Coordinates of C-alpha atoms and ligand atoms in Angstrom, one line a residue:
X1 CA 2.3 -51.9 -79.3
X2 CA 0.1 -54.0 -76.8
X3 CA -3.6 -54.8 -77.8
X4 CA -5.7 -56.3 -75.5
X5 CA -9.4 -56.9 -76.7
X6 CA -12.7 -58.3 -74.6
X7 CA -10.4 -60.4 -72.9
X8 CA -11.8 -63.3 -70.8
X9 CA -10.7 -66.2 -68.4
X10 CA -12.7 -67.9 -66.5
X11 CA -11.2 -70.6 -64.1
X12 CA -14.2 -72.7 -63.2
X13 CA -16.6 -70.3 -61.1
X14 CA -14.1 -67.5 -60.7
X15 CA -14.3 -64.8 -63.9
X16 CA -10.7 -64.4 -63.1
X17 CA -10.6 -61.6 -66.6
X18 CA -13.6 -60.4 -67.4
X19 CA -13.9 -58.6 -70.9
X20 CA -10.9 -56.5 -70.3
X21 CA -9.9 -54.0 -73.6
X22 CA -7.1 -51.6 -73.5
X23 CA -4.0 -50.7 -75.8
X24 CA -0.3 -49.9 -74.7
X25 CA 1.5 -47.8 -76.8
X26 CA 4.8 -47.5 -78.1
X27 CA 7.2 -44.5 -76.5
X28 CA 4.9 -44.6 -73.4
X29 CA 5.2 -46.3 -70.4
X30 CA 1.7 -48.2 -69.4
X31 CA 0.9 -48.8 -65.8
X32 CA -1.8 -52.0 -65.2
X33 CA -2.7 -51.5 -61.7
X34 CA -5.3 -53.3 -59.4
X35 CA -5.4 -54.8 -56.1
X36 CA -3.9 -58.3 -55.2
X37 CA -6.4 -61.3 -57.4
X38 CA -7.9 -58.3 -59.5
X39 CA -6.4 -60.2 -63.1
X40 CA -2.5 -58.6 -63.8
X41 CA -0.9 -61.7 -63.6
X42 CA -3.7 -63.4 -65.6
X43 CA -4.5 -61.1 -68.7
X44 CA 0.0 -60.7 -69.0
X45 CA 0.2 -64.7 -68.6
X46 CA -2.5 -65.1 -71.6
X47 CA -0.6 -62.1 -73.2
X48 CA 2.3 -63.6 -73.5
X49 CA 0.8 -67.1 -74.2
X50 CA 1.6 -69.3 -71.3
X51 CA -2.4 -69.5 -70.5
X52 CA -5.1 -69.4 -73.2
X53 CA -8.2 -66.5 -72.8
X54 CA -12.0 -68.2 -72.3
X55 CA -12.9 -65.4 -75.3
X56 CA -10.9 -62.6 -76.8
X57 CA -7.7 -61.4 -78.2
X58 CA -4.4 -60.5 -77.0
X59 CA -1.3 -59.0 -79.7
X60 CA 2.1 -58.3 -79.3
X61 CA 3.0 -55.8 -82.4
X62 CA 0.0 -57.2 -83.9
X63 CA 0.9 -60.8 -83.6
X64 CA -0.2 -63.5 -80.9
X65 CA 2.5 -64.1 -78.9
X66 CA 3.2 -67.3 -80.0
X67 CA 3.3 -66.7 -83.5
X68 CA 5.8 -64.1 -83.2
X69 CA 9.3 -65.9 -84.7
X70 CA 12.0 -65.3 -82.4
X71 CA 9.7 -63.6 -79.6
X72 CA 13.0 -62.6 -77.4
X73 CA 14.2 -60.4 -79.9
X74 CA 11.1 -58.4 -80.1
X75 CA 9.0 -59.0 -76.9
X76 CA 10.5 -59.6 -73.0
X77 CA 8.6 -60.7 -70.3
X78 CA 9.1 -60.7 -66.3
X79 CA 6.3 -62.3 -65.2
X80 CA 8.0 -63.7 -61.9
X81 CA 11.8 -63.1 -60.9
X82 CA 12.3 -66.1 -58.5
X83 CA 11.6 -68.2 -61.1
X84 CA 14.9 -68.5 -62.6
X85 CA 16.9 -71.4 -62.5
X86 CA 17.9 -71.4 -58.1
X87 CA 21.5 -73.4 -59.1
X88 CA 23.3 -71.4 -61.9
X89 CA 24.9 -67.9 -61.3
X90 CA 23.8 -64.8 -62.9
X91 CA 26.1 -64.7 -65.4
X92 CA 25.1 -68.2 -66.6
X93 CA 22.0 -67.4 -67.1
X94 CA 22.6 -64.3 -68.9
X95 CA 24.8 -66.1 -71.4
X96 CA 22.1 -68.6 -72.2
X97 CA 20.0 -66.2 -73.2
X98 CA 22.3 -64.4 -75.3
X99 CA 23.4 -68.1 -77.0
X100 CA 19.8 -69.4 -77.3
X101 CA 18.9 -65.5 -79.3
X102 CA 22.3 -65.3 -81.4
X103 CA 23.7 -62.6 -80.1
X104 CA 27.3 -61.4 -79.7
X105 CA 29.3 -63.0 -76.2
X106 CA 30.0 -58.7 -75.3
X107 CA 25.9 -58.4 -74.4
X108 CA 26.2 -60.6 -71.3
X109 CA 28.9 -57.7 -69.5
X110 CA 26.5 -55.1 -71.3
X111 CA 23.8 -56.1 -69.5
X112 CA 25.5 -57.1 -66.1
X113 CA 26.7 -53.2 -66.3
X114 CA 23.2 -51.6 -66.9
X115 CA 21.7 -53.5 -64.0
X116 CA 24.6 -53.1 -61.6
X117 CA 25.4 -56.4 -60.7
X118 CA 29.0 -56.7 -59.6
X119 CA 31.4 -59.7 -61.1
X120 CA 31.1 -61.3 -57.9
X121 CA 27.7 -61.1 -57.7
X122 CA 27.1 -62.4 -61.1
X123 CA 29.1 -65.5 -60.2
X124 CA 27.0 -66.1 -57.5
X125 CA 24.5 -68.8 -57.8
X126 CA 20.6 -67.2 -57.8
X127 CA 19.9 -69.1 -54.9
X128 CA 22.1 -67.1 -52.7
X129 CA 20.4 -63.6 -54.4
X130 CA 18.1 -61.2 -52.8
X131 CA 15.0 -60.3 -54.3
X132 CA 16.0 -57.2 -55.2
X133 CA 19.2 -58.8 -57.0
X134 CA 16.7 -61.0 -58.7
X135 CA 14.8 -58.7 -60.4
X136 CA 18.1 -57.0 -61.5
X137 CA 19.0 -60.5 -63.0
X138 CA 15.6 -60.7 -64.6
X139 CA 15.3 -57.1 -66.2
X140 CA 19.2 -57.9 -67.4
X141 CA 17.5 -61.2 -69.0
X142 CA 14.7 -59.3 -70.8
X143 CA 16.5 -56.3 -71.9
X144 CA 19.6 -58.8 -73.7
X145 CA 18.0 -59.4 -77.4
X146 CA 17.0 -55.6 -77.5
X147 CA 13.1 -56.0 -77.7
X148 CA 10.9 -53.4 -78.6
X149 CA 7.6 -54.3 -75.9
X150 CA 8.8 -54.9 -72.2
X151 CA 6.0 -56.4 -70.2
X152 CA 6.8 -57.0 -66.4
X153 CA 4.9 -58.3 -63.6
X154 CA 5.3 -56.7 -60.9
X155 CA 9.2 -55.1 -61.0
X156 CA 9.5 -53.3 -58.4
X157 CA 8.6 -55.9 -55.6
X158 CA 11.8 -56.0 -53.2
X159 CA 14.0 -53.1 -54.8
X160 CA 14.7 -50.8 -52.1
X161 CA 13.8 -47.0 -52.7
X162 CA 17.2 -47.2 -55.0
X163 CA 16.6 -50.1 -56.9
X164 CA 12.8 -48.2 -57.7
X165 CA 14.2 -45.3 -58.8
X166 CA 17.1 -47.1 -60.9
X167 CA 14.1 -49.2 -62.1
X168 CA 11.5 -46.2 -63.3
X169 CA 14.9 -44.5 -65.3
X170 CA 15.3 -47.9 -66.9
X171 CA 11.7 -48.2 -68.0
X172 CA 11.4 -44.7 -68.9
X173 CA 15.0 -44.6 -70.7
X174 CA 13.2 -47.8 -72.6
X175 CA 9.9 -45.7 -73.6
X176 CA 11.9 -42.3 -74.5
X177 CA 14.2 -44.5 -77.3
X178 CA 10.4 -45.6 -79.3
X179 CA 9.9 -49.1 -76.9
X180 CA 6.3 -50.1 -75.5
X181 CA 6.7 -50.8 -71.6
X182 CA 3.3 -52.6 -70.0
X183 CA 4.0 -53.1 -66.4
X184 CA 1.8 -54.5 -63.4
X185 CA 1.8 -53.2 -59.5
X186 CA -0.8 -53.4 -56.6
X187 CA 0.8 -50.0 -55.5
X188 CA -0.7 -46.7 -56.9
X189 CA 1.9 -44.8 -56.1
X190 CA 4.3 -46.9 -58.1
X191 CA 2.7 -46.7 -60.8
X192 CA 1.7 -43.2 -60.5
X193 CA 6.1 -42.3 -60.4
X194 CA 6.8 -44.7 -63.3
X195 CA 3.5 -44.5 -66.3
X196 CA 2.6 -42.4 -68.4
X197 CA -0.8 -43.8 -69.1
X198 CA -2.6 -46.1 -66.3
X199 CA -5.3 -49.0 -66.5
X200 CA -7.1 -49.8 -63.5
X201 CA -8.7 -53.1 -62.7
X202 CA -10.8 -54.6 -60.1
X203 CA -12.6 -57.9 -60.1
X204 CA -11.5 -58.9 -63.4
X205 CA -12.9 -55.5 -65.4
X206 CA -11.4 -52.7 -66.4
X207 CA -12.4 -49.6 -64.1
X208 CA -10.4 -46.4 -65.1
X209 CA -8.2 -46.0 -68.3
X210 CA -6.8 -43.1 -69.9
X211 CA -2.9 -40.9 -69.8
X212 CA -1.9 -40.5 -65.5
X213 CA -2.0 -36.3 -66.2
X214 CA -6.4 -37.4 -67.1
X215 CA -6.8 -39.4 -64.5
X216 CA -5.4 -38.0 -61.8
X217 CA -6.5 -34.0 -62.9
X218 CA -9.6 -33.2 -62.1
X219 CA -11.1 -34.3 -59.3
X220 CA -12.2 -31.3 -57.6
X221 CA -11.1 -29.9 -54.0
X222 CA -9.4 -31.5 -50.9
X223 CA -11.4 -29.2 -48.0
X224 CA -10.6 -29.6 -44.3
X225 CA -13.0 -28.0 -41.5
X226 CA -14.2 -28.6 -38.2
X227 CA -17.7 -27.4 -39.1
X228 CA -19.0 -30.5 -40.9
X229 CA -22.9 -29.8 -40.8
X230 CA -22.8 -26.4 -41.5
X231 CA -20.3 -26.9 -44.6
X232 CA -22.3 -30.1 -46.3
X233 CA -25.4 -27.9 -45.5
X234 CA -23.7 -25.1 -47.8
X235 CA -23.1 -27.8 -50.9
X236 CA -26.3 -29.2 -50.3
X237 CA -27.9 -26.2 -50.8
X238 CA -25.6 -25.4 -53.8
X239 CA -26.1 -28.9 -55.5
X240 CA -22.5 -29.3 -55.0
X241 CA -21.3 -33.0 -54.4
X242 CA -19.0 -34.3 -51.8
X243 CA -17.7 -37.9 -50.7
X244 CA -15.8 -38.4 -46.7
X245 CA -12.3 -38.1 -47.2
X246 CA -10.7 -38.9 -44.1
X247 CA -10.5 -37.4 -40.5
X248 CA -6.9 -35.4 -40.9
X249 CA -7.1 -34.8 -36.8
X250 CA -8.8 -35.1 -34.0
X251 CA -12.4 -32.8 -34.5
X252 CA -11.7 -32.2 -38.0
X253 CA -12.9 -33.7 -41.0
X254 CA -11.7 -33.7 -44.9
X255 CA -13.9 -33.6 -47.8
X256 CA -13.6 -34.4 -51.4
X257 CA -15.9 -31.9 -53.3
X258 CA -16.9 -31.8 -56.7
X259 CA -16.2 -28.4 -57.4
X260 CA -13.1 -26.2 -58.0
X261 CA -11.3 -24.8 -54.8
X262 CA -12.9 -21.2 -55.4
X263 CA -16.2 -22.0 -55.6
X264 CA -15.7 -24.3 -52.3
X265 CA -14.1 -21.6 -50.6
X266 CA -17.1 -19.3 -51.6
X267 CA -19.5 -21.5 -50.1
X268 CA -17.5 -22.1 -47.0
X269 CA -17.4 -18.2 -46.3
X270 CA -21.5 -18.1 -47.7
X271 CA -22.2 -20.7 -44.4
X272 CA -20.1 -19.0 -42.1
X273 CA -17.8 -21.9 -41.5
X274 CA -13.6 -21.7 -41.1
X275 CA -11.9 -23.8 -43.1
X276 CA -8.2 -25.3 -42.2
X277 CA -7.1 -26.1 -45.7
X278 CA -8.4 -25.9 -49.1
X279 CA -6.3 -27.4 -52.0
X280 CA -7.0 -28.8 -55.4
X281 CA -7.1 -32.8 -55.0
X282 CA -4.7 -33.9 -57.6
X283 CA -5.1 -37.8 -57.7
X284 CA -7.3 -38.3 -54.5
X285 CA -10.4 -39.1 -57.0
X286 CA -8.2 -42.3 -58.2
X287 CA -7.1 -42.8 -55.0
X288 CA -10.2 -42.8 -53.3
X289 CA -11.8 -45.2 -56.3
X290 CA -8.1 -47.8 -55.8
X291 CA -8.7 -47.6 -52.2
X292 CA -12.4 -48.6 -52.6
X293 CA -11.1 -51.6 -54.9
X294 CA -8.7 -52.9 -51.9
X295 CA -11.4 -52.7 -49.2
X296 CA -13.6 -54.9 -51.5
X297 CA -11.2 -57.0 -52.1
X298 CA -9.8 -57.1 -48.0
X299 CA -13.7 -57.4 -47.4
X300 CA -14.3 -60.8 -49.6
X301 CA -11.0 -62.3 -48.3
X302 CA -12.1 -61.9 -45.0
X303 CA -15.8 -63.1 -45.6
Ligands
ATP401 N1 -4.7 -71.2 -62.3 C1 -5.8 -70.7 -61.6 N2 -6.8 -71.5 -61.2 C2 -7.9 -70.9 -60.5 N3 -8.0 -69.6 -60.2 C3 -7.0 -68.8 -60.6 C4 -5.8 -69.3 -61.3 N4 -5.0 -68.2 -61.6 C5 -5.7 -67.1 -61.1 N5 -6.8 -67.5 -60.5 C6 -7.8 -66.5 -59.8 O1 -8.0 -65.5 -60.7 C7 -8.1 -64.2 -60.0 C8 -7.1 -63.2 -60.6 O2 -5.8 -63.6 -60.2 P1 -4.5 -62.9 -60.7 O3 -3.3 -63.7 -60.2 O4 -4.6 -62.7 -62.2 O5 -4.6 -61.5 -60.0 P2 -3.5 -60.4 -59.8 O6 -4.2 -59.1 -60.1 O7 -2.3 -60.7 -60.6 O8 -3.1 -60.4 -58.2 P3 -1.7 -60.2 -57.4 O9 -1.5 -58.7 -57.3 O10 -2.1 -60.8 -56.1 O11 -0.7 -61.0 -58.1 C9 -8.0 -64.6 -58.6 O12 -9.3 -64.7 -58.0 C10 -7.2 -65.9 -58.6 O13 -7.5 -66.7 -57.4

């Protein structure tokens, strides 16, 4: 279990975290997602006590981080996979680990097995690794001592579509055996394959929380037409709200309405206007609010 309360950091002027709250819970898999300088990497570095919050608390199975005795045994953290020591091999680093926790020499080939790293590969110095062989190295790392919370920034950054896949079965395999997985990605649909619950944030504040099957049911109907006026006239009339969706082709328009696909449909036929598709929008509410998110953000880093 992850608890995160009114969690602050501020670095100077910047509110790098601001007041950010939200649990992770054992047996599920939590997805933190938010555009690139939204907080991730600063509310899991002050989670797992390599910066200190302005104001508020973060626990590890009800603990501080750093008070928690023999933290590998109980908590792992990928915070950045290239960060590992560029002149030993793998299978060096894999044994330090297992020395520095206690535990039996037969973990280090367990672990080379789970994460598919070959013996050649694992006598390879890191330097000479991929990314994606990296992050293999670094889940190895974290899962050695066992540990009940997984927290990891950003795993799935250069795995190929494989490496993903292997990745979310890993992290799910983790949740289904009682473990508490927190993980961080600037990618919705990443997270929206891998978690079972999802915390969005933007500018350093929590926007959306709750399970993935909340957050992405819901949000009304995905309607395509090439009769704009006459349609938005229709939902006008009906009180019936709407945001711009996109232009699916040339002529045509899509809306997001905030009604259920029969009523839109009713509507449509009501004004007279043919519609060329008309499906529930599963997910484009969060999509459309994560989308928003990264054009602020692209907007201020342009400014
Ligand atoms: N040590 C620091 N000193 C000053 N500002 C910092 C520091 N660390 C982070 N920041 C600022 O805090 C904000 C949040 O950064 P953070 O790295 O937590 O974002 P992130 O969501 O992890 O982004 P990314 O997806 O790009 O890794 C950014 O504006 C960043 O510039």
């Amino acid at each position: 279990m992850i608890t995160v309360e009114g969690l602050t950091k501020t670095y100077g002027p910047t509110l790098a975290v601001d007041d950010v709250t939200f649990t992770a819970s054992p047996g599920r898999v939590t997805g933190f997602l938010g555009p690139n300088g939204a907080g991730k990497s600063t509310s899991m570095r002050i989670l797992v006590g390599l910066t200190r919050p302005t104001s508020g608390t973060a626990t590890v199975l009800g603990h501080r981080f750093t008070d928690l005795p023999n933290p590998g045994l109980e908590v792992r953290v990928l915070l950045d996979a290239s960060a590992q020591h560029a002149g030993r091999t793998g299978r060096e680093i894999l044994t330090l680990s297992q020395q520095m926790m206690g535990l039996p020499p037969g973990r280090v080939e367990e672990m080379l097995d789970l994460v598919g790293l070959t013996p050649t590969e694992s006598g390879r110095r890191v330097r000479e690794y991929s990314l994606g062989m990296r992050q293999r190295l670094g889940v190895a790392t974290a899962l050695i001592g066992a540990p009940e919370v997984l927290i990891l920034d950003e795993p799935a950054n250069g795995l190929d579509p494989g490496g993903i896949r292997w990745m979310r079965d890993l992290l799910r395999g983790h949740a289904d055996r009682g473990g508490t997985v927190l993980l961080s990605s600037h990618l919705l649909h990443e997270i929206e394959v891998i978690a079972d619950d999802i915390v969005v944030i933007g500018h350093g504040r929590i926007v959306a929380r709750g399970t993935k099957a909340d957050l992405l049911a819901g949000t009304g109907t995905l309607v395509q037409t090439r009769n704009r006026g006459p349609l938005v006239a229709g939902l006008d009339a009906a009180g019936v709200t709407f945001t711009d969706h996109g232009t699916p082709y040339a002529g045509a328009v899509t809306l997001r309405v905030d009604a259920d696909p029969e009523l839109v449909g009713r509507l449509a036929h009501q004004a007279d206007v043919a519609l060329l598709g008309l499906r529930p929008a599963d997910g484009a509410g969060l999509e459309e609010m994560f989308l928003d998110l990264t054009a602020d953000t692209q907007r201020e880093s342009a400014a």
